[in-house]
Amino acid sequence: MNLLIADDEILIREVVKEYALHEGYQIFEANNGEEALEIIEKEIIDCIILDIMMPKLDGISMLKQMKKTKNIPTIILSARGDEYDKLSGFDLGIDDYLTKPFSPKELMARIKAILKRCNKIEEDIYTYQDLTINRKAHTVTLEGTELSITPKEYELLLYFIQNQNVALSREQLLSKIWGYDFFGDDRTIDTHIKMLRNNLGKYRDLIVTVRGMGYKFVIPEK
């Protein structure tokens, strides 16, 4: 799960980051609202920890801009604890408000509760009809038969499932699955997607090509 910590206080970011890494989250950091918006455009962010008073673009203004195109769970973490600020945040659709000084453990608990409400907590077993992905066993089964897929195919499928209906660029997939220091190209992604589709058989069409961008995993509505 990807957390964005947007706060101009380095010490605050470091404290939140330390606890969040211990909980297994991947961390992105922004010093101001402009940097936060740039990160949101490039990365899949599952939750935002947002300060109000930041240079260049404050938290409330950043939140207003983000809400025009995205709906990412957000916790405001601010030294400003008056009722007006809290109501302004909730009016803009934030999920929680915590004032400084704060308990990092309480913040982690609130993040977990919000992600659970938003159905973003990863389950150990994911099932769609007769397709099953078991994260603990690291297996994928179709109609009761375990599929023989490569580790990268498994990681791709799991990442798709964690980001259903989200268009993922080839660059995002390369950096997430292969790492930022990988020197391959788009053909690496396309080749693995082709192999994964072949392995998925009748469910191959769940992986949809987004022309000019990449791919997304789409579960048909009932």
PDB file of C-alpha atoms in Angstrom:
ATOM      1  CA  MET A   1       0.000   0.000   0.000  1.00  0.00           C
ATOM      2  CA  ASN A   2       1.336   3.433  -0.975  1.00  0.00           C
ATOM      3  CA  LEU A   3       1.192   6.342   1.481  1.00  0.00           C
ATOM      4  CA  LEU A   4       1.943   9.945   0.562  1.00  0.00           C
ATOM      5  CA  ILE A   5       3.186  12.125   3.431  1.00  0.00           C
ATOM      6  CA  ALA A   6       2.772  15.794   2.461  1.00  0.00           C
ATOM      7  CA  ASP A   7       4.307  18.004   5.154  1.00  0.00           C
ATOM      8  CA  ASP A   8       6.999  20.684   5.075  1.00  0.00           C
ATOM      9  CA  GLU A   9       8.349  19.581   8.463  1.00  0.00           C
ATOM     10  CA  ILE A  10      11.087  17.020   7.803  1.00  0.00           C
ATOM     11  CA  LEU A  11      10.919  15.681  11.373  1.00  0.00           C
ATOM     12  CA  ILE A  12       7.187  14.971  11.038  1.00  0.00           C
ATOM     13  CA  ARG A  13       7.745  13.158   7.749  1.00  0.00           C
ATOM     14  CA  GLU A  14      10.559  11.084   9.261  1.00  0.00           C
ATOM     15  CA  VAL A  15       8.468  10.039  12.283  1.00  0.00           C
ATOM     16  CA  VAL A  16       5.456   9.046  10.169  1.00  0.00           C
ATOM     17  CA  LYS A  17       7.720   7.312   7.652  1.00  0.00           C
ATOM     18  CA  GLU A  18       9.459   5.240  10.344  1.00  0.00           C
ATOM     19  CA  TYR A  19       6.189   3.901  11.731  1.00  0.00           C
ATOM     20  CA  ALA A  20       4.615   3.436   8.292  1.00  0.00           C
ATOM     21  CA  LEU A  21       7.575   1.435   6.972  1.00  0.00           C
ATOM     22  CA  HIS A  22       7.341  -0.781  10.044  1.00  0.00           C
ATOM     23  CA  GLU A  23       3.697  -1.442   9.096  1.00  0.00           C
ATOM     24  CA  GLY A  24       4.768  -2.447   5.590  1.00  0.00           C
ATOM     25  CA  TYR A  25       3.650   0.634   3.645  1.00  0.00           C
ATOM     26  CA  GLN A  26       5.564   2.126   0.734  1.00  0.00           C
ATOM     27  CA  ILE A  27       6.235   5.816   1.322  1.00  0.00           C
ATOM     28  CA  PHE A  28       6.240   8.880  -0.915  1.00  0.00           C
ATOM     29  CA  GLU A  29       7.134  12.309   0.486  1.00  0.00           C
ATOM     30  CA  ALA A  30       6.212  15.853  -0.520  1.00  0.00           C
ATOM     31  CA  ASN A  31       7.438  19.127   0.975  1.00  0.00           C
ATOM     32  CA  ASN A  32       4.497  21.165  -0.325  1.00  0.00           C
ATOM     33  CA  GLY A  33       1.159  20.904  -2.093  1.00  0.00           C
ATOM     34  CA  GLU A  34       2.634  21.246  -5.580  1.00  0.00           C
ATOM     35  CA  GLU A  35       4.994  18.322  -5.042  1.00  0.00           C
ATOM     36  CA  ALA A  36       2.098  16.291  -3.636  1.00  0.00           C
ATOM     37  CA  LEU A  37      -0.006  16.844  -6.758  1.00  0.00           C
ATOM     38  CA  GLU A  38       2.923  15.846  -8.988  1.00  0.00           C
ATOM     39  CA  ILE A  39       3.377  12.583  -7.084  1.00  0.00           C
ATOM     40  CA  ILE A  40      -0.352  11.812  -7.233  1.00  0.00           C
ATOM     41  CA  GLU A  41      -0.277  12.176 -11.017  1.00  0.00           C
ATOM     42  CA  LYS A  42       2.649   9.777 -11.392  1.00  0.00           C
ATOM     43  CA  GLU A  43       1.982   7.152  -8.716  1.00  0.00           C
ATOM     44  CA  ILE A  44      -0.860   5.017  -7.379  1.00  0.00           C
ATOM     45  CA  ILE A  45      -1.463   6.488  -3.920  1.00  0.00           C
ATOM     46  CA  ASP A  46      -3.748   4.653  -1.487  1.00  0.00           C
ATOM     47  CA  CYS A  47      -3.813   7.202   1.342  1.00  0.00           C
ATOM     48  CA  ILE A  48      -2.553  10.750   1.950  1.00  0.00           C
ATOM     49  CA  ILE A  49      -1.282  12.203   5.230  1.00  0.00           C
ATOM     50  CA  LEU A  50      -1.697  15.926   4.617  1.00  0.00           C
ATOM     51  CA  ASP A  51      -0.537  19.030   6.485  1.00  0.00           C
ATOM     52  CA  ILE A  52      -2.501  22.256   6.040  1.00  0.00           C
ATOM     53  CA  MET A  53       0.242  24.874   6.354  1.00  0.00           C
ATOM     54  CA  MET A  54       2.737  24.229   3.557  1.00  0.00           C
ATOM     55  CA  PRO A  55       4.696  26.519   1.196  1.00  0.00           C
ATOM     56  CA  LYS A  56       3.839  27.108  -2.463  1.00  0.00           C
ATOM     57  CA  LEU A  57       0.451  25.368  -2.166  1.00  0.00           C
ATOM     58  CA  ASP A  58      -1.272  24.763   1.171  1.00  0.00           C
ATOM     59  CA  GLY A  59      -3.036  21.524   2.080  1.00  0.00           C
ATOM     60  CA  ILE A  60      -6.593  22.767   1.604  1.00  0.00           C
ATOM     61  CA  SER A  61      -5.837  24.211  -1.848  1.00  0.00           C
ATOM     62  CA  MET A  62      -4.023  21.025  -2.817  1.00  0.00           C
ATOM     63  CA  LEU A  63      -7.005  18.975  -1.653  1.00  0.00           C
ATOM     64  CA  LYS A  64      -9.414  21.068  -3.746  1.00  0.00           C
ATOM     65  CA  GLN A  65      -7.337  20.523  -6.879  1.00  0.00           C
ATOM     66  CA  MET A  66      -6.923  16.798  -6.267  1.00  0.00           C
ATOM     67  CA  LYS A  67     -10.646  16.237  -5.708  1.00  0.00           C
ATOM     68  CA  LYS A  68     -11.359  17.469  -9.236  1.00  0.00           C
ATOM     69  CA  THR A  69      -9.907  14.270 -10.696  1.00  0.00           C
ATOM     70  CA  LYS A  70      -9.178  11.796  -7.878  1.00  0.00           C
ATOM     71  CA  ASN A  71     -10.759  10.519  -4.694  1.00  0.00           C
ATOM     72  CA  ILE A  72      -7.911   9.340  -2.472  1.00  0.00           C
ATOM     73  CA  PRO A  73      -8.493   8.662   1.246  1.00  0.00           C
ATOM     74  CA  THR A  74      -6.956  11.574   3.173  1.00  0.00           C
ATOM     75  CA  ILE A  75      -6.037  12.294   6.790  1.00  0.00           C
ATOM     76  CA  ILE A  76      -5.197  15.867   7.690  1.00  0.00           C
ATOM     77  CA  LEU A  77      -2.356  16.057  10.212  1.00  0.00           C
ATOM     78  CA  SER A  78      -2.065  19.659  11.346  1.00  0.00           C
ATOM     79  CA  ALA A  79      -1.121  21.922  14.240  1.00  0.00           C
ATOM     80  CA  ARG A  80      -4.306  23.850  13.486  1.00  0.00           C
ATOM     81  CA  GLY A  81      -7.052  22.189  15.481  1.00  0.00           C
ATOM     82  CA  ASP A  82      -9.829  24.773  15.523  1.00  0.00           C
ATOM     83  CA  GLU A  83     -13.320  23.774  14.460  1.00  0.00           C
ATOM     84  CA  TYR A  84     -13.294  25.870  11.272  1.00  0.00           C
ATOM     85  CA  ASP A  85     -10.253  24.052   9.868  1.00  0.00           C
ATOM     86  CA  LYS A  86     -11.716  20.659  10.728  1.00  0.00           C
ATOM     87  CA  LEU A  87     -15.070  21.464   9.138  1.00  0.00           C
ATOM     88  CA  SER A  88     -13.352  22.855   6.030  1.00  0.00           C
ATOM     89  CA  GLY A  89     -11.463  19.603   5.666  1.00  0.00           C
ATOM     90  CA  PHE A  90     -14.483  17.381   6.126  1.00  0.00           C
ATOM     91  CA  ASP A  91     -16.492  19.539   3.720  1.00  0.00           C
ATOM     92  CA  LEU A  92     -13.831  18.744   1.108  1.00  0.00           C
ATOM     93  CA  GLY A  93     -14.180  15.029   1.750  1.00  0.00           C
ATOM     94  CA  ILE A  94     -11.275  14.158   4.063  1.00  0.00           C
ATOM     95  CA  ASP A  95     -11.606  10.927   6.021  1.00  0.00           C
ATOM     96  CA  ASP A  96     -10.016  11.954   9.316  1.00  0.00           C
ATOM     97  CA  TYR A  97      -8.357  14.873  11.123  1.00  0.00           C
ATOM     98  CA  LEU A  98      -5.541  14.554  13.650  1.00  0.00           C
ATOM     99  CA  THR A  99      -3.894  17.470  15.443  1.00  0.00           C
ATOM    100  CA  LYS A 100      -0.217  17.869  16.298  1.00  0.00           C
ATOM    101  CA  PRO A 101       1.366  16.778  18.579  1.00  0.00           C
ATOM    102  CA  PHE A 102       0.070  13.317  17.745  1.00  0.00           C
ATOM    103  CA  SER A 103       0.580   9.653  18.527  1.00  0.00           C
ATOM    104  CA  PRO A 104       2.210   7.835  15.565  1.00  0.00           C
ATOM    105  CA  LYS A 105       0.599   4.587  16.723  1.00  0.00           C
ATOM    106  CA  GLU A 106      -2.828   6.227  16.701  1.00  0.00           C
ATOM    107  CA  LEU A 107      -2.145   7.591  13.220  1.00  0.00           C
ATOM    108  CA  MET A 108      -1.254   4.092  11.971  1.00  0.00           C
ATOM    109  CA  ALA A 109      -4.469   2.736  13.488  1.00  0.00           C
ATOM    110  CA  ARG A 110      -6.517   5.440  11.773  1.00  0.00           C
ATOM    111  CA  ILE A 111      -4.830   4.765   8.429  1.00  0.00           C
ATOM    112  CA  LYS A 112      -5.602   1.062   8.732  1.00  0.00           C
ATOM    113  CA  ALA A 113      -9.236   1.759   9.642  1.00  0.00           C
ATOM    114  CA  ILE A 114      -9.692   4.109   6.679  1.00  0.00           C
ATOM    115  CA  LEU A 115      -8.120   1.691   4.197  1.00  0.00           C
ATOM    116  CA  LYS A 116     -10.314  -1.079   5.548  1.00  0.00           C
ATOM    117  CA  ARG A 117     -13.431   1.065   5.085  1.00  0.00           C
ATOM    118  CA  CYS A 118     -12.309   1.851   1.551  1.00  0.00           C
ATOM    119  CA  ASN A 119     -11.715  -1.860   0.822  1.00  0.00           C
ATOM    120  CA  LYS A 120      -8.006  -1.260   0.221  1.00  0.00           C
ATOM    121  CA  ILE A 121      -6.699  -3.711   2.808  1.00  0.00           C
ATOM    122  CA  GLU A 122      -5.104  -6.603   0.959  1.00  0.00           C
ATOM    123  CA  GLU A 123      -6.759  -9.966   1.526  1.00  0.00           C
ATOM    124  CA  ASP A 124      -4.718 -13.175   1.675  1.00  0.00           C
ATOM    125  CA  ILE A 125      -7.034 -14.870  -0.831  1.00  0.00           C
ATOM    126  CA  TYR A 126      -8.718 -13.221  -3.803  1.00  0.00           C
ATOM    127  CA  THR A 127     -11.368 -15.098  -5.759  1.00  0.00           C
ATOM    128  CA  TYR A 128     -13.215 -14.245  -8.954  1.00  0.00           C
ATOM    129  CA  GLN A 129     -15.521 -17.046 -10.047  1.00  0.00           C
ATOM    130  CA  ASP A 130     -13.144 -20.051 -10.369  1.00  0.00           C
ATOM    131  CA  LEU A 131      -9.941 -17.982 -10.477  1.00  0.00           C
ATOM    132  CA  THR A 132      -8.130 -17.827  -7.110  1.00  0.00           C
ATOM    133  CA  ILE A 133      -4.991 -15.972  -6.030  1.00  0.00           C
ATOM    134  CA  ASN A 134      -3.513 -17.050  -2.707  1.00  0.00           C
ATOM    135  CA  ARG A 135      -1.016 -14.472  -1.445  1.00  0.00           C
ATOM    136  CA  LYS A 136       0.282 -16.632   1.401  1.00  0.00           C
ATOM    137  CA  ALA A 137       0.899 -19.659  -0.821  1.00  0.00           C
ATOM    138  CA  HIS A 138       1.964 -17.429  -3.745  1.00  0.00           C
ATOM    139  CA  THR A 139      -0.224 -19.459  -6.114  1.00  0.00           C
ATOM    140  CA  VAL A 140      -2.848 -18.876  -8.788  1.00  0.00           C
ATOM    141  CA  THR A 141      -5.429 -21.571  -9.503  1.00  0.00           C
ATOM    142  CA  LEU A 142      -7.969 -21.827 -12.300  1.00  0.00           C
ATOM    143  CA  GLU A 143     -10.853 -24.293 -11.977  1.00  0.00           C
ATOM    144  CA  GLY A 144      -8.928 -25.962  -9.141  1.00  0.00           C
ATOM    145  CA  THR A 145      -5.708 -26.406 -11.136  1.00  0.00           C
ATOM    146  CA  GLU A 146      -2.609 -24.456 -10.146  1.00  0.00           C
ATOM    147  CA  LEU A 147      -1.261 -22.362 -13.000  1.00  0.00           C
ATOM    148  CA  SER A 148       2.405 -22.479 -13.908  1.00  0.00           C
ATOM    149  CA  ILE A 149       3.254 -18.782 -14.099  1.00  0.00           C
ATOM    150  CA  THR A 150       6.520 -16.916 -13.608  1.00  0.00           C
ATOM    151  CA  PRO A 151       7.162 -14.759 -10.521  1.00  0.00           C
ATOM    152  CA  LYS A 152       6.828 -11.583 -12.603  1.00  0.00           C
ATOM    153  CA  GLU A 153       3.507 -12.738 -14.058  1.00  0.00           C
ATOM    154  CA  TYR A 154       2.285 -13.402 -10.513  1.00  0.00           C
ATOM    155  CA  GLU A 155       3.398  -9.932  -9.350  1.00  0.00           C
ATOM    156  CA  LEU A 156       1.713  -8.325 -12.354  1.00  0.00           C
ATOM    157  CA  LEU A 157      -1.566 -10.158 -11.713  1.00  0.00           C
ATOM    158  CA  LEU A 158      -1.515  -9.284  -8.011  1.00  0.00           C
ATOM    159  CA  TYR A 159      -0.792  -5.621  -8.765  1.00  0.00           C
ATOM    160  CA  PHE A 160      -3.631  -5.537 -11.302  1.00  0.00           C
ATOM    161  CA  ILE A 161      -6.046  -6.999  -8.756  1.00  0.00           C
ATOM    162  CA  GLN A 162      -4.956  -4.486  -6.122  1.00  0.00           C
ATOM    163  CA  ASN A 163      -5.684  -1.692  -8.625  1.00  0.00           C
ATOM    164  CA  GLN A 164      -8.861  -2.891 -10.331  1.00  0.00           C
ATOM    165  CA  ASN A 165     -10.295  -0.531 -12.961  1.00  0.00           C
ATOM    166  CA  VAL A 166      -7.242   1.752 -12.687  1.00  0.00           C
ATOM    167  CA  ALA A 167      -5.360   2.438 -15.923  1.00  0.00           C
ATOM    168  CA  LEU A 168      -1.696   1.644 -15.278  1.00  0.00           C
ATOM    169  CA  SER A 169       0.987   2.961 -17.606  1.00  0.00           C
ATOM    170  CA  ARG A 170       3.812   0.749 -18.802  1.00  0.00           C
ATOM    171  CA  GLU A 171       6.212   3.005 -16.890  1.00  0.00           C
ATOM    172  CA  GLN A 172       4.265   2.444 -13.658  1.00  0.00           C
ATOM    173  CA  LEU A 173       4.287  -1.306 -14.177  1.00  0.00           C
ATOM    174  CA  LEU A 174       8.010  -1.362 -14.944  1.00  0.00           C
ATOM    175  CA  SER A 175       8.920   0.686 -11.878  1.00  0.00           C
ATOM    176  CA  LYS A 176       6.579  -1.247  -9.565  1.00  0.00           C
ATOM    177  CA  ILE A 177       7.343  -4.806 -10.717  1.00  0.00           C
ATOM    178  CA  TRP A 178      10.898  -4.519 -12.044  1.00  0.00           C
ATOM    179  CA  GLY A 179      12.147  -1.567  -9.989  1.00  0.00           C
ATOM    180  CA  TYR A 180      13.287   1.958 -10.798  1.00  0.00           C
ATOM    181  CA  ASP A 181      16.785   0.820 -11.818  1.00  0.00           C
ATOM    182  CA  PHE A 182      15.504  -1.578 -14.486  1.00  0.00           C
ATOM    183  CA  PHE A 183      16.767  -0.708 -17.971  1.00  0.00           C
ATOM    184  CA  GLY A 184      14.214  -2.638 -20.026  1.00  0.00           C
ATOM    185  CA  ASP A 185      11.595  -1.128 -22.313  1.00  0.00           C
ATOM    186  CA  ASP A 186       7.868  -1.372 -23.030  1.00  0.00           C
ATOM    187  CA  ARG A 187       8.343  -4.700 -24.825  1.00  0.00           C
ATOM    188  CA  THR A 188       9.187  -6.292 -21.472  1.00  0.00           C
ATOM    189  CA  ILE A 189       5.717  -5.408 -20.167  1.00  0.00           C
ATOM    190  CA  ASP A 190       3.925  -6.383 -23.366  1.00  0.00           C
ATOM    191  CA  THR A 191       5.654  -9.774 -23.484  1.00  0.00           C
ATOM    192  CA  HIS A 192       4.763 -10.616 -19.894  1.00  0.00           C
ATOM    193  CA  ILE A 193       1.187  -9.428 -20.355  1.00  0.00           C
ATOM    194  CA  LYS A 194       0.874 -11.713 -23.377  1.00  0.00           C
ATOM    195  CA  MET A 195       2.159 -14.701 -21.370  1.00  0.00           C
ATOM    196  CA  LEU A 196      -0.099 -13.861 -18.417  1.00  0.00           C
ATOM    197  CA  ARG A 197      -3.143 -13.603 -20.665  1.00  0.00           C
ATOM    198  CA  ASN A 198      -2.356 -16.985 -22.196  1.00  0.00           C
ATOM    199  CA  ASN A 199      -2.121 -18.523 -18.731  1.00  0.00           C
ATOM    200  CA  LEU A 200      -5.406 -16.968 -17.626  1.00  0.00           C
ATOM    201  CA  GLY A 201      -7.228 -18.713 -20.453  1.00  0.00           C
ATOM    202  CA  LYS A 202     -10.922 -17.785 -20.406  1.00  0.00           C
ATOM    203  CA  TYR A 203     -10.131 -14.817 -18.135  1.00  0.00           C
ATOM    204  CA  ARG A 204      -7.529 -13.314 -20.460  1.00  0.00           C
ATOM    205  CA  ASP A 205      -9.896 -10.459 -21.371  1.00  0.00           C
ATOM    206  CA  LEU A 206      -9.924  -9.200 -17.775  1.00  0.00           C
ATOM    207  CA  ILE A 207      -6.625  -7.509 -18.676  1.00  0.00           C
ATOM    208  CA  VAL A 208      -7.686  -4.681 -20.958  1.00  0.00           C
ATOM    209  CA  THR A 209      -5.285  -2.742 -23.181  1.00  0.00           C
ATOM    210  CA  VAL A 210      -5.469   1.029 -22.716  1.00  0.00           C
ATOM    211  CA  ARG A 211      -4.351   2.374 -26.071  1.00  0.00           C
ATOM    212  CA  GLY A 212      -1.355   4.692 -25.927  1.00  0.00           C
ATOM    213  CA  MET A 213      -0.860   4.120 -22.194  1.00  0.00           C
ATOM    214  CA  GLY A 214      -0.788   0.606 -20.781  1.00  0.00           C
ATOM    215  CA  TYR A 215      -3.270  -1.808 -19.221  1.00  0.00           C
ATOM    216  CA  LYS A 216      -5.978  -2.169 -16.595  1.00  0.00           C
ATOM    217  CA  PHE A 217      -7.694  -5.069 -14.857  1.00  0.00           C
ATOM    218  CA  VAL A 218     -11.479  -4.871 -15.271  1.00  0.00           C
ATOM    219  CA  ILE A 219     -14.035  -7.065 -13.493  1.00  0.00           C
ATOM    220  CA  PRO A 220     -17.356  -6.958 -15.410  1.00  0.00           C
ATOM    221  CA  GLU A 221     -20.286  -5.563 -13.459  1.00  0.00           C
ATOM    222  CA  LYS A 222     -22.931  -8.084 -12.478  1.00  0.00           C
TER     223      LYS A 222
END
